[in-house]
Amino acid sequence: VIKANIEGLCVLINAFIFAIAQPGRNEMAEVFDGDTEVYEVVVKVVNTYDELFPVPYQISKS
């Protein structure tokens, strides 16, 4: 479930568009949760199902 205001949705849409336009690059968008905690969403275009796994999950410690 994605809940966002217009600005947040535009940030995500732009990340999708740039990833599609330049498939060799990863595109990153910074998003915030309800507690204003920052997360990075990485959008990457892949060509095979094998490239889908493993999906990296990281919790950065700041």
mmCIF file of the N, C-alpha and C atoms, coordinates in Angstrom:
data_MODEL
# 
_entry.id   MODEL 
# 
loop_
_atom_site.group_PDB 
_atom_site.id 
_atom_site.type_symbol 
_atom_site.label_atom_id 
_atom_site.label_alt_id 
_atom_site.label_comp_id 
_atom_site.label_asym_id 
_atom_site.label_entity_id 
_atom_site.label_seq_id 
_atom_site.pdbx_PDB_ins_code 
_atom_site.Cartn_x 
_atom_site.Cartn_y 
_atom_site.Cartn_z 
_atom_site.occupancy 
_atom_site.B_iso_or_equiv 
_atom_site.pdbx_formal_charge 
_atom_site.auth_seq_id 
_atom_site.auth_comp_id 
_atom_site.auth_asym_id 
_atom_site.auth_atom_id 
_atom_site.pdbx_PDB_model_num 
ATOM 1   N N  . VAL A 1 1  ? 0.856  -1.170  0.000   1.00 0.00 ? 1  VAL A N  1 
ATOM 2   C CA . VAL A 1 1  ? 0.000  0.000   0.000   1.00 0.00 ? 1  VAL A CA 1 
ATOM 3   C C  . VAL A 1 1  ? 0.897  1.227   0.000   1.00 0.00 ? 1  VAL A C  1 
ATOM 4   N N  . ILE A 1 2  ? 0.643  2.104   -0.934  1.00 0.00 ? 2  ILE A N  1 
ATOM 5   C CA . ILE A 1 2  ? 1.364  3.373   -0.988  1.00 0.00 ? 2  ILE A CA 1 
ATOM 6   C C  . ILE A 1 2  ? 0.361  4.484   -0.724  1.00 0.00 ? 2  ILE A C  1 
ATOM 7   N N  . LYS A 1 3  ? 0.623  5.252   0.323   1.00 0.00 ? 3  LYS A N  1 
ATOM 8   C CA . LYS A 1 3  ? -0.200 6.423   0.630   1.00 0.00 ? 3  LYS A CA 1 
ATOM 9   C C  . LYS A 1 3  ? 0.733  7.616   0.566   1.00 0.00 ? 3  LYS A C  1 
ATOM 10  N N  . ALA A 1 4  ? 0.371  8.596   -0.259  1.00 0.00 ? 4  ALA A N  1 
ATOM 11  C CA . ALA A 1 4  ? 1.259  9.747   -0.406  1.00 0.00 ? 4  ALA A CA 1 
ATOM 12  C C  . ALA A 1 4  ? 0.480  10.957  -0.864  1.00 0.00 ? 4  ALA A C  1 
ATOM 13  N N  . ASN A 1 5  ? 1.092  12.123  -0.651  1.00 0.00 ? 5  ASN A N  1 
ATOM 14  C CA . ASN A 1 5  ? 0.523  13.340  -1.215  1.00 0.00 ? 5  ASN A CA 1 
ATOM 15  C C  . ASN A 1 5  ? 1.003  13.453  -2.661  1.00 0.00 ? 5  ASN A C  1 
ATOM 16  N N  . ILE A 1 6  ? 0.553  14.486  -3.356  1.00 0.00 ? 6  ILE A N  1 
ATOM 17  C CA . ILE A 1 6  ? 0.892  14.664  -4.770  1.00 0.00 ? 6  ILE A CA 1 
ATOM 18  C C  . ILE A 1 6  ? 2.408  14.749  -4.966  1.00 0.00 ? 6  ILE A C  1 
ATOM 19  N N  . GLU A 1 7  ? 3.078  15.497  -4.113  1.00 0.00 ? 7  GLU A N  1 
ATOM 20  C CA . GLU A 1 7  ? 4.535  15.653  -4.240  1.00 0.00 ? 7  GLU A CA 1 
ATOM 21  C C  . GLU A 1 7  ? 5.247  14.306  -4.104  1.00 0.00 ? 7  GLU A C  1 
ATOM 22  N N  . GLY A 1 8  ? 4.837  13.508  -3.130  1.00 0.00 ? 8  GLY A N  1 
ATOM 23  C CA . GLY A 1 8  ? 5.463  12.201  -2.929  1.00 0.00 ? 8  GLY A CA 1 
ATOM 24  C C  . GLY A 1 8  ? 5.224  11.259  -4.088  1.00 0.00 ? 8  GLY A C  1 
ATOM 25  N N  . LEU A 1 9  ? 4.007  11.271  -4.628  1.00 0.00 ? 9  LEU A N  1 
ATOM 26  C CA . LEU A 1 9  ? 3.712  10.426  -5.787  1.00 0.00 ? 9  LEU A CA 1 
ATOM 27  C C  . LEU A 1 9  ? 4.522  10.866  -7.002  1.00 0.00 ? 9  LEU A C  1 
ATOM 28  N N  . CYS A 1 10 ? 4.709  12.154  -7.173  1.00 0.00 ? 10 CYS A N  1 
ATOM 29  C CA . CYS A 1 10 ? 5.517  12.645  -8.290  1.00 0.00 ? 10 CYS A CA 1 
ATOM 30  C C  . CYS A 1 10 ? 6.972  12.195  -8.168  1.00 0.00 ? 10 CYS A C  1 
ATOM 31  N N  . VAL A 1 11 ? 7.505  12.177  -6.965  1.00 0.00 ? 11 VAL A N  1 
ATOM 32  C CA . VAL A 1 11 ? 8.875  11.699  -6.743  1.00 0.00 ? 11 VAL A CA 1 
ATOM 33  C C  . VAL A 1 11 ? 8.993  10.234  -7.179  1.00 0.00 ? 11 VAL A C  1 
ATOM 34  N N  . LEU A 1 12 ? 8.020  9.408   -6.792  1.00 0.00 ? 12 LEU A N  1 
ATOM 35  C CA . LEU A 1 12 ? 8.049  8.001   -7.181  1.00 0.00 ? 12 LEU A CA 1 
ATOM 36  C C  . LEU A 1 12 ? 7.858  7.828   -8.689  1.00 0.00 ? 12 LEU A C  1 
ATOM 37  N N  . ILE A 1 13 ? 6.924  8.556   -9.263  1.00 0.00 ? 13 ILE A N  1 
ATOM 38  C CA . ILE A 1 13 ? 6.695  8.472   -10.710 1.00 0.00 ? 13 ILE A CA 1 
ATOM 39  C C  . ILE A 1 13 ? 7.951  8.863   -11.479 1.00 0.00 ? 13 ILE A C  1 
ATOM 40  N N  . ASN A 1 14 ? 8.627  9.915   -11.051 1.00 0.00 ? 14 ASN A N  1 
ATOM 41  C CA . ASN A 1 14 ? 9.861  10.330  -11.721 1.00 0.00 ? 14 ASN A CA 1 
ATOM 42  C C  . ASN A 1 14 ? 10.935 9.257   -11.624 1.00 0.00 ? 14 ASN A C  1 
ATOM 43  N N  . ALA A 1 15 ? 11.030 8.581   -10.484 1.00 0.00 ? 15 ALA A N  1 
ATOM 44  C CA . ALA A 1 15 ? 12.002 7.495   -10.351 1.00 0.00 ? 15 ALA A CA 1 
ATOM 45  C C  . ALA A 1 15 ? 11.693 6.380   -11.337 1.00 0.00 ? 15 ALA A C  1 
ATOM 46  N N  . PHE A 1 16 ? 10.412 6.039   -11.508 1.00 0.00 ? 16 PHE A N  1 
ATOM 47  C CA . PHE A 1 16 ? 10.017 5.009   -12.480 1.00 0.00 ? 16 PHE A CA 1 
ATOM 48  C C  . PHE A 1 16 ? 10.352 5.453   -13.901 1.00 0.00 ? 16 PHE A C  1 
ATOM 49  N N  . ILE A 1 17 ? 10.021 6.684   -14.240 1.00 0.00 ? 17 ILE A N  1 
ATOM 50  C CA . ILE A 1 17 ? 10.250 7.189   -15.595 1.00 0.00 ? 17 ILE A CA 1 
ATOM 51  C C  . ILE A 1 17 ? 11.742 7.206   -15.924 1.00 0.00 ? 17 ILE A C  1 
ATOM 52  N N  . PHE A 1 18 ? 12.575 7.708   -15.015 1.00 0.00 ? 18 PHE A N  1 
ATOM 53  C CA . PHE A 1 18 ? 14.007 7.763   -15.275 1.00 0.00 ? 18 PHE A CA 1 
ATOM 54  C C  . PHE A 1 18 ? 14.609 6.369   -15.378 1.00 0.00 ? 18 PHE A C  1 
ATOM 55  N N  . ALA A 1 19 ? 14.128 5.423   -14.569 1.00 0.00 ? 19 ALA A N  1 
ATOM 56  C CA . ALA A 1 19 ? 14.634 4.047   -14.643 1.00 0.00 ? 19 ALA A CA 1 
ATOM 57  C C  . ALA A 1 19 ? 14.276 3.418   -15.987 1.00 0.00 ? 19 ALA A C  1 
ATOM 58  N N  . ILE A 1 20 ? 13.081 3.699   -16.490 1.00 0.00 ? 20 ILE A N  1 
ATOM 59  C CA . ILE A 1 20 ? 12.667 3.166   -17.792 1.00 0.00 ? 20 ILE A CA 1 
ATOM 60  C C  . ILE A 1 20 ? 13.458 3.831   -18.913 1.00 0.00 ? 20 ILE A C  1 
ATOM 61  N N  . ALA A 1 21 ? 13.700 5.131   -18.802 1.00 0.00 ? 21 ALA A N  1 
ATOM 62  C CA . ALA A 1 21 ? 14.410 5.868   -19.845 1.00 0.00 ? 21 ALA A CA 1 
ATOM 63  C C  . ALA A 1 21 ? 15.884 5.476   -19.923 1.00 0.00 ? 21 ALA A C  1 
ATOM 64  N N  . GLN A 1 22 ? 16.474 5.111   -18.794 1.00 0.00 ? 22 GLN A N  1 
ATOM 65  C CA . GLN A 1 22 ? 17.891 4.736   -18.755 1.00 0.00 ? 22 GLN A CA 1 
ATOM 66  C C  . GLN A 1 22 ? 18.031 3.420   -18.011 1.00 0.00 ? 22 GLN A C  1 
ATOM 67  N N  . PRO A 1 23 ? 17.704 2.288   -18.667 1.00 0.00 ? 23 PRO A N  1 
ATOM 68  C CA . PRO A 1 23 ? 17.631 0.999   -17.977 1.00 0.00 ? 23 PRO A CA 1 
ATOM 69  C C  . PRO A 1 23 ? 18.936 0.523   -17.335 1.00 0.00 ? 23 PRO A C  1 
ATOM 70  N N  . GLY A 1 24 ? 20.068 1.017   -17.761 1.00 0.00 ? 24 GLY A N  1 
ATOM 71  C CA . GLY A 1 24 ? 21.334 0.587   -17.182 1.00 0.00 ? 24 GLY A CA 1 
ATOM 72  C C  . GLY A 1 24 ? 21.632 1.199   -15.834 1.00 0.00 ? 24 GLY A C  1 
ATOM 73  N N  . ARG A 1 25 ? 20.853 2.185   -15.443 1.00 0.00 ? 25 ARG A N  1 
ATOM 74  C CA . ARG A 1 25 ? 21.091 2.892   -14.173 1.00 0.00 ? 25 ARG A CA 1 
ATOM 75  C C  . ARG A 1 25 ? 20.043 2.527   -13.143 1.00 0.00 ? 25 ARG A C  1 
ATOM 76  N N  . ASN A 1 26 ? 20.409 2.649   -11.893 1.00 0.00 ? 26 ASN A N  1 
ATOM 77  C CA . ASN A 1 26 ? 19.437 2.566   -10.798 1.00 0.00 ? 26 ASN A CA 1 
ATOM 78  C C  . ASN A 1 26 ? 18.960 3.975   -10.520 1.00 0.00 ? 26 ASN A C  1 
ATOM 79  N N  . GLU A 1 27 ? 17.686 4.123   -10.311 1.00 0.00 ? 27 GLU A N  1 
ATOM 80  C CA . GLU A 1 27 ? 17.151 5.431   -9.944  1.00 0.00 ? 27 GLU A CA 1 
ATOM 81  C C  . GLU A 1 27 ? 16.698 5.363   -8.494  1.00 0.00 ? 27 GLU A C  1 
ATOM 82  N N  . MET A 1 28 ? 16.969 6.404   -7.731  1.00 0.00 ? 28 MET A N  1 
ATOM 83  C CA . MET A 1 28 ? 16.673 6.402   -6.315  1.00 0.00 ? 28 MET A CA 1 
ATOM 84  C C  . MET A 1 28 ? 15.710 7.534   -5.976  1.00 0.00 ? 28 MET A C  1 
ATOM 85  N N  . ALA A 1 29 ? 14.776 7.255   -5.080  1.00 0.00 ? 29 ALA A N  1 
ATOM 86  C CA . ALA A 1 29 ? 13.855 8.277   -4.582  1.00 0.00 ? 29 ALA A CA 1 
ATOM 87  C C  . ALA A 1 29 ? 13.856 8.196   -3.063  1.00 0.00 ? 29 ALA A C  1 
ATOM 88  N N  . GLU A 1 30 ? 13.899 9.343   -2.411  1.00 0.00 ? 30 GLU A N  1 
ATOM 89  C CA . GLU A 1 30 ? 13.800 9.374   -0.955  1.00 0.00 ? 30 GLU A CA 1 
ATOM 90  C C  . GLU A 1 30 ? 12.343 9.561   -0.584  1.00 0.00 ? 30 GLU A C  1 
ATOM 91  N N  . VAL A 1 31 ? 11.857 8.699   0.303   1.00 0.00 ? 31 VAL A N  1 
ATOM 92  C CA . VAL A 1 31 ? 10.470 8.773   0.752   1.00 0.00 ? 31 VAL A CA 1 
ATOM 93  C C  . VAL A 1 31 ? 10.447 8.798   2.274   1.00 0.00 ? 31 VAL A C  1 
ATOM 94  N N  . PHE A 1 32 ? 9.340  9.258   2.822   1.00 0.00 ? 32 PHE A N  1 
ATOM 95  C CA . PHE A 1 32 ? 9.186  9.374   4.273   1.00 0.00 ? 32 PHE A CA 1 
ATOM 96  C C  . PHE A 1 32 ? 7.981  8.560   4.705   1.00 0.00 ? 32 PHE A C  1 
ATOM 97  N N  . ASP A 1 33 ? 8.096  7.944   5.892   1.00 0.00 ? 33 ASP A N  1 
ATOM 98  C CA . ASP A 1 33 ? 6.938  7.239   6.438   1.00 0.00 ? 33 ASP A CA 1 
ATOM 99  C C  . ASP A 1 33 ? 6.163  8.187   7.352   1.00 0.00 ? 33 ASP A C  1 
ATOM 100 N N  . GLY A 1 34 ? 5.153  7.665   8.010   1.00 0.00 ? 34 GLY A N  1 
ATOM 101 C CA . GLY A 1 34 ? 4.310  8.480   8.874   1.00 0.00 ? 34 GLY A CA 1 
ATOM 102 C C  . GLY A 1 34 ? 5.031  9.113   10.049  1.00 0.00 ? 34 GLY A C  1 
ATOM 103 N N  . ASP A 1 35 ? 6.164  8.533   10.430  1.00 0.00 ? 35 ASP A N  1 
ATOM 104 C CA . ASP A 1 35 ? 6.965  9.078   11.523  1.00 0.00 ? 35 ASP A CA 1 
ATOM 105 C C  . ASP A 1 35 ? 8.093  9.962   11.011  1.00 0.00 ? 35 ASP A C  1 
ATOM 106 N N  . THR A 1 36 ? 8.019  10.366  9.764   1.00 0.00 ? 36 THR A N  1 
ATOM 107 C CA . THR A 1 36 ? 9.022  11.167  9.056   1.00 0.00 ? 36 THR A CA 1 
ATOM 108 C C  . THR A 1 36 ? 10.400 10.505  9.014   1.00 0.00 ? 36 THR A C  1 
ATOM 109 N N  . GLU A 1 37 ? 10.410 9.184   9.054   1.00 0.00 ? 37 GLU A N  1 
ATOM 110 C CA . GLU A 1 37 ? 11.659 8.444   8.888   1.00 0.00 ? 37 GLU A CA 1 
ATOM 111 C C  . GLU A 1 37 ? 11.936 8.320   7.392   1.00 0.00 ? 37 GLU A C  1 
ATOM 112 N N  . VAL A 1 38 ? 13.177 8.558   6.981   1.00 0.00 ? 38 VAL A N  1 
ATOM 113 C CA . VAL A 1 38 ? 13.536 8.581   5.566   1.00 0.00 ? 38 VAL A CA 1 
ATOM 114 C C  . VAL A 1 38 ? 13.928 7.185   5.091   1.00 0.00 ? 38 VAL A C  1 
ATOM 115 N N  . TYR A 1 39 ? 13.411 6.801   3.927   1.00 0.00 ? 39 TYR A N  1 
ATOM 116 C CA . TYR A 1 39 ? 13.777 5.551   3.271   1.00 0.00 ? 39 TYR A CA 1 
ATOM 117 C C  . TYR A 1 39 ? 14.171 5.857   1.839   1.00 0.00 ? 39 TYR A C  1 
ATOM 118 N N  . GLU A 1 40 ? 15.076 5.062   1.291   1.00 0.00 ? 40 GLU A N  1 
ATOM 119 C CA . GLU A 1 40 ? 15.453 5.194   -0.106  1.00 0.00 ? 40 GLU A CA 1 
ATOM 120 C C  . GLU A 1 40 ? 14.801 4.071   -0.897  1.00 0.00 ? 40 GLU A C  1 
ATOM 121 N N  . VAL A 1 41 ? 14.102 4.433   -1.945  1.00 0.00 ? 41 VAL A N  1 
ATOM 122 C CA . VAL A 1 41 ? 13.488 3.460   -2.842  1.00 0.00 ? 41 VAL A CA 1 
ATOM 123 C C  . VAL A 1 41 ? 14.346 3.431   -4.095  1.00 0.00 ? 41 VAL A C  1 
ATOM 124 N N  . VAL A 1 42 ? 14.864 2.253   -4.436  1.00 0.00 ? 42 VAL A N  1 
ATOM 125 C CA . VAL A 1 42 ? 15.695 2.099   -5.625  1.00 0.00 ? 42 VAL A CA 1 
ATOM 126 C C  . VAL A 1 42 ? 14.870 1.401   -6.693  1.00 0.00 ? 42 VAL A C  1 
ATOM 127 N N  . VAL A 1 43 ? 14.819 2.007   -7.882  1.00 0.00 ? 43 VAL A N  1 
ATOM 128 C CA . VAL A 1 43 ? 14.082 1.454   -9.012  1.00 0.00 ? 43 VAL A CA 1 
ATOM 129 C C  . VAL A 1 43 ? 15.107 1.008   -10.046 1.00 0.00 ? 43 VAL A C  1 
ATOM 130 N N  . LYS A 1 44 ? 15.048 -0.262  -10.420 1.00 0.00 ? 44 LYS A N  1 
ATOM 131 C CA . LYS A 1 44 ? 15.987 -0.816  -11.397 1.00 0.00 ? 44 LYS A CA 1 
ATOM 132 C C  . LYS A 1 44 ? 15.211 -1.682  -12.377 1.00 0.00 ? 44 LYS A C  1 
ATOM 133 N N  . VAL A 1 45 ? 15.464 -1.502  -13.656 1.00 0.00 ? 45 VAL A N  1 
ATOM 134 C CA . VAL A 1 45 ? 14.832 -2.321  -14.686 1.00 0.00 ? 45 VAL A CA 1 
ATOM 135 C C  . VAL A 1 45 ? 15.663 -3.589  -14.866 1.00 0.00 ? 45 VAL A C  1 
ATOM 136 N N  . VAL A 1 46 ? 15.012 -4.753  -14.828 1.00 0.00 ? 46 VAL A N  1 
ATOM 137 C CA . VAL A 1 46 ? 15.689 -6.027  -15.067 1.00 0.00 ? 46 VAL A CA 1 
ATOM 138 C C  . VAL A 1 46 ? 15.045 -6.711  -16.268 1.00 0.00 ? 46 VAL A C  1 
ATOM 139 N N  . ASN A 1 47 ? 15.788 -7.626  -16.879 1.00 0.00 ? 47 ASN A N  1 
ATOM 140 C CA . ASN A 1 47 ? 15.310 -8.283  -18.087 1.00 0.00 ? 47 ASN A CA 1 
ATOM 141 C C  . ASN A 1 47 ? 14.899 -9.731  -17.890 1.00 0.00 ? 47 ASN A C  1 
ATOM 142 N N  . THR A 1 48 ? 15.323 -10.346 -16.789 1.00 0.00 ? 48 THR A N  1 
ATOM 143 C CA . THR A 1 48 ? 14.993 -11.752 -16.556 1.00 0.00 ? 48 THR A CA 1 
ATOM 144 C C  . THR A 1 48 ? 14.461 -11.935 -15.142 1.00 0.00 ? 48 THR A C  1 
ATOM 145 N N  . TYR A 1 49 ? 13.773 -13.039 -14.938 1.00 0.00 ? 49 TYR A N  1 
ATOM 146 C CA . TYR A 1 49 ? 13.270 -13.348 -13.591 1.00 0.00 ? 49 TYR A CA 1 
ATOM 147 C C  . TYR A 1 49 ? 14.412 -13.602 -12.624 1.00 0.00 ? 49 TYR A C  1 
ATOM 148 N N  . ASP A 1 50 ? 15.525 -14.149 -13.122 1.00 0.00 ? 50 ASP A N  1 
ATOM 149 C CA . ASP A 1 50 ? 16.675 -14.410 -12.252 1.00 0.00 ? 50 ASP A CA 1 
ATOM 150 C C  . ASP A 1 50 ? 17.227 -13.132 -11.644 1.00 0.00 ? 50 ASP A C  1 
ATOM 151 N N  . GLU A 1 51 ? 17.116 -12.027 -12.374 1.00 0.00 ? 51 GLU A N  1 
ATOM 152 C CA . GLU A 1 51 ? 17.620 -10.758 -11.864 1.00 0.00 ? 51 GLU A CA 1 
ATOM 153 C C  . GLU A 1 51 ? 16.742 -10.177 -10.759 1.00 0.00 ? 51 GLU A C  1 
ATOM 154 N N  . LEU A 1 52 ? 15.544 -10.717 -10.601 1.00 0.00 ? 52 LEU A N  1 
ATOM 155 C CA . LEU A 1 52 ? 14.656 -10.217 -9.551  1.00 0.00 ? 52 LEU A CA 1 
ATOM 156 C C  . LEU A 1 52 ? 15.087 -10.660 -8.161  1.00 0.00 ? 52 LEU A C  1 
ATOM 157 N N  . PHE A 1 53 ? 15.837 -11.748 -8.074  1.00 0.00 ? 53 PHE A N  1 
ATOM 158 C CA . PHE A 1 53 ? 16.216 -12.301 -6.776  1.00 0.00 ? 53 PHE A CA 1 
ATOM 159 C C  . PHE A 1 53 ? 17.717 -12.295 -6.623  1.00 0.00 ? 53 PHE A C  1 
ATOM 160 N N  . PRO A 1 54 ? 18.270 -12.131 -5.475  1.00 0.00 ? 54 PRO A N  1 
ATOM 161 C CA . PRO A 1 54 ? 17.582 -11.702 -4.254  1.00 0.00 ? 54 PRO A CA 1 
ATOM 162 C C  . PRO A 1 54 ? 17.355 -10.195 -4.268  1.00 0.00 ? 54 PRO A C  1 
ATOM 163 N N  . VAL A 1 55 ? 16.291 -9.786  -3.643  1.00 0.00 ? 55 VAL A N  1 
ATOM 164 C CA . VAL A 1 55 ? 16.006 -8.368  -3.491  1.00 0.00 ? 55 VAL A CA 1 
ATOM 165 C C  . VAL A 1 55 ? 16.713 -7.904  -2.229  1.00 0.00 ? 55 VAL A C  1 
ATOM 166 N N  . PRO A 1 56 ? 17.620 -6.937  -2.357  1.00 0.00 ? 56 PRO A N  1 
ATOM 167 C CA . PRO A 1 56 ? 18.363 -6.505  -1.162  1.00 0.00 ? 56 PRO A CA 1 
ATOM 168 C C  . PRO A 1 56 ? 17.469 -5.753  -0.194  1.00 0.00 ? 56 PRO A C  1 
ATOM 169 N N  . TYR A 1 57 ? 17.592 -6.086  1.074   1.00 0.00 ? 57 TYR A N  1 
ATOM 170 C CA . TYR A 1 57 ? 16.887 -5.364  2.124   1.00 0.00 ? 57 TYR A CA 1 
ATOM 171 C C  . TYR A 1 57 ? 17.936 -4.914  3.125   1.00 0.00 ? 57 TYR A C  1 
ATOM 172 N N  . GLN A 1 58 ? 18.040 -3.635  3.317   1.00 0.00 ? 58 GLN A N  1 
ATOM 173 C CA . GLN A 1 58 ? 19.056 -3.113  4.215   1.00 0.00 ? 58 GLN A CA 1 
ATOM 174 C C  . GLN A 1 58 ? 18.443 -2.087  5.145   1.00 0.00 ? 58 GLN A C  1 
ATOM 175 N N  . ILE A 1 59 ? 18.886 -2.120  6.354   1.00 0.00 ? 59 ILE A N  1 
ATOM 176 C CA . ILE A 1 59 ? 18.539 -1.063  7.299   1.00 0.00 ? 59 ILE A CA 1 
ATOM 177 C C  . ILE A 1 59 ? 19.839 -0.316  7.580   1.00 0.00 ? 59 ILE A C  1 
ATOM 178 N N  . SER A 1 60 ? 19.903 0.923   7.114   1.00 0.00 ? 60 SER A N  1 
ATOM 179 C CA . SER A 1 60 ? 21.138 1.676   7.332   1.00 0.00 ? 60 SER A CA 1 
ATOM 180 C C  . SER A 1 60 ? 21.110 2.258   8.737   1.00 0.00 ? 60 SER A C  1 
ATOM 181 N N  . LYS A 1 61 ? 22.260 2.251   9.363   1.00 0.00 ? 61 LYS A N  1 
ATOM 182 C CA . LYS A 1 61 ? 22.379 2.799   10.717  1.00 0.00 ? 61 LYS A CA 1 
ATOM 183 C C  . LYS A 1 61 ? 23.077 4.140   10.618  1.00 0.00 ? 61 LYS A C  1 
ATOM 184 N N  . SER A 1 62 ? 22.362 5.181   10.980  1.00 0.00 ? 62 SER A N  1 
ATOM 185 C CA . SER A 1 62 ? 22.942 6.541   10.876  1.00 0.00 ? 62 SER A CA 1 
ATOM 186 C C  . SER A 1 62 ? 23.325 7.056   12.235  1.00 0.00 ? 62 SER A C  1 
# 
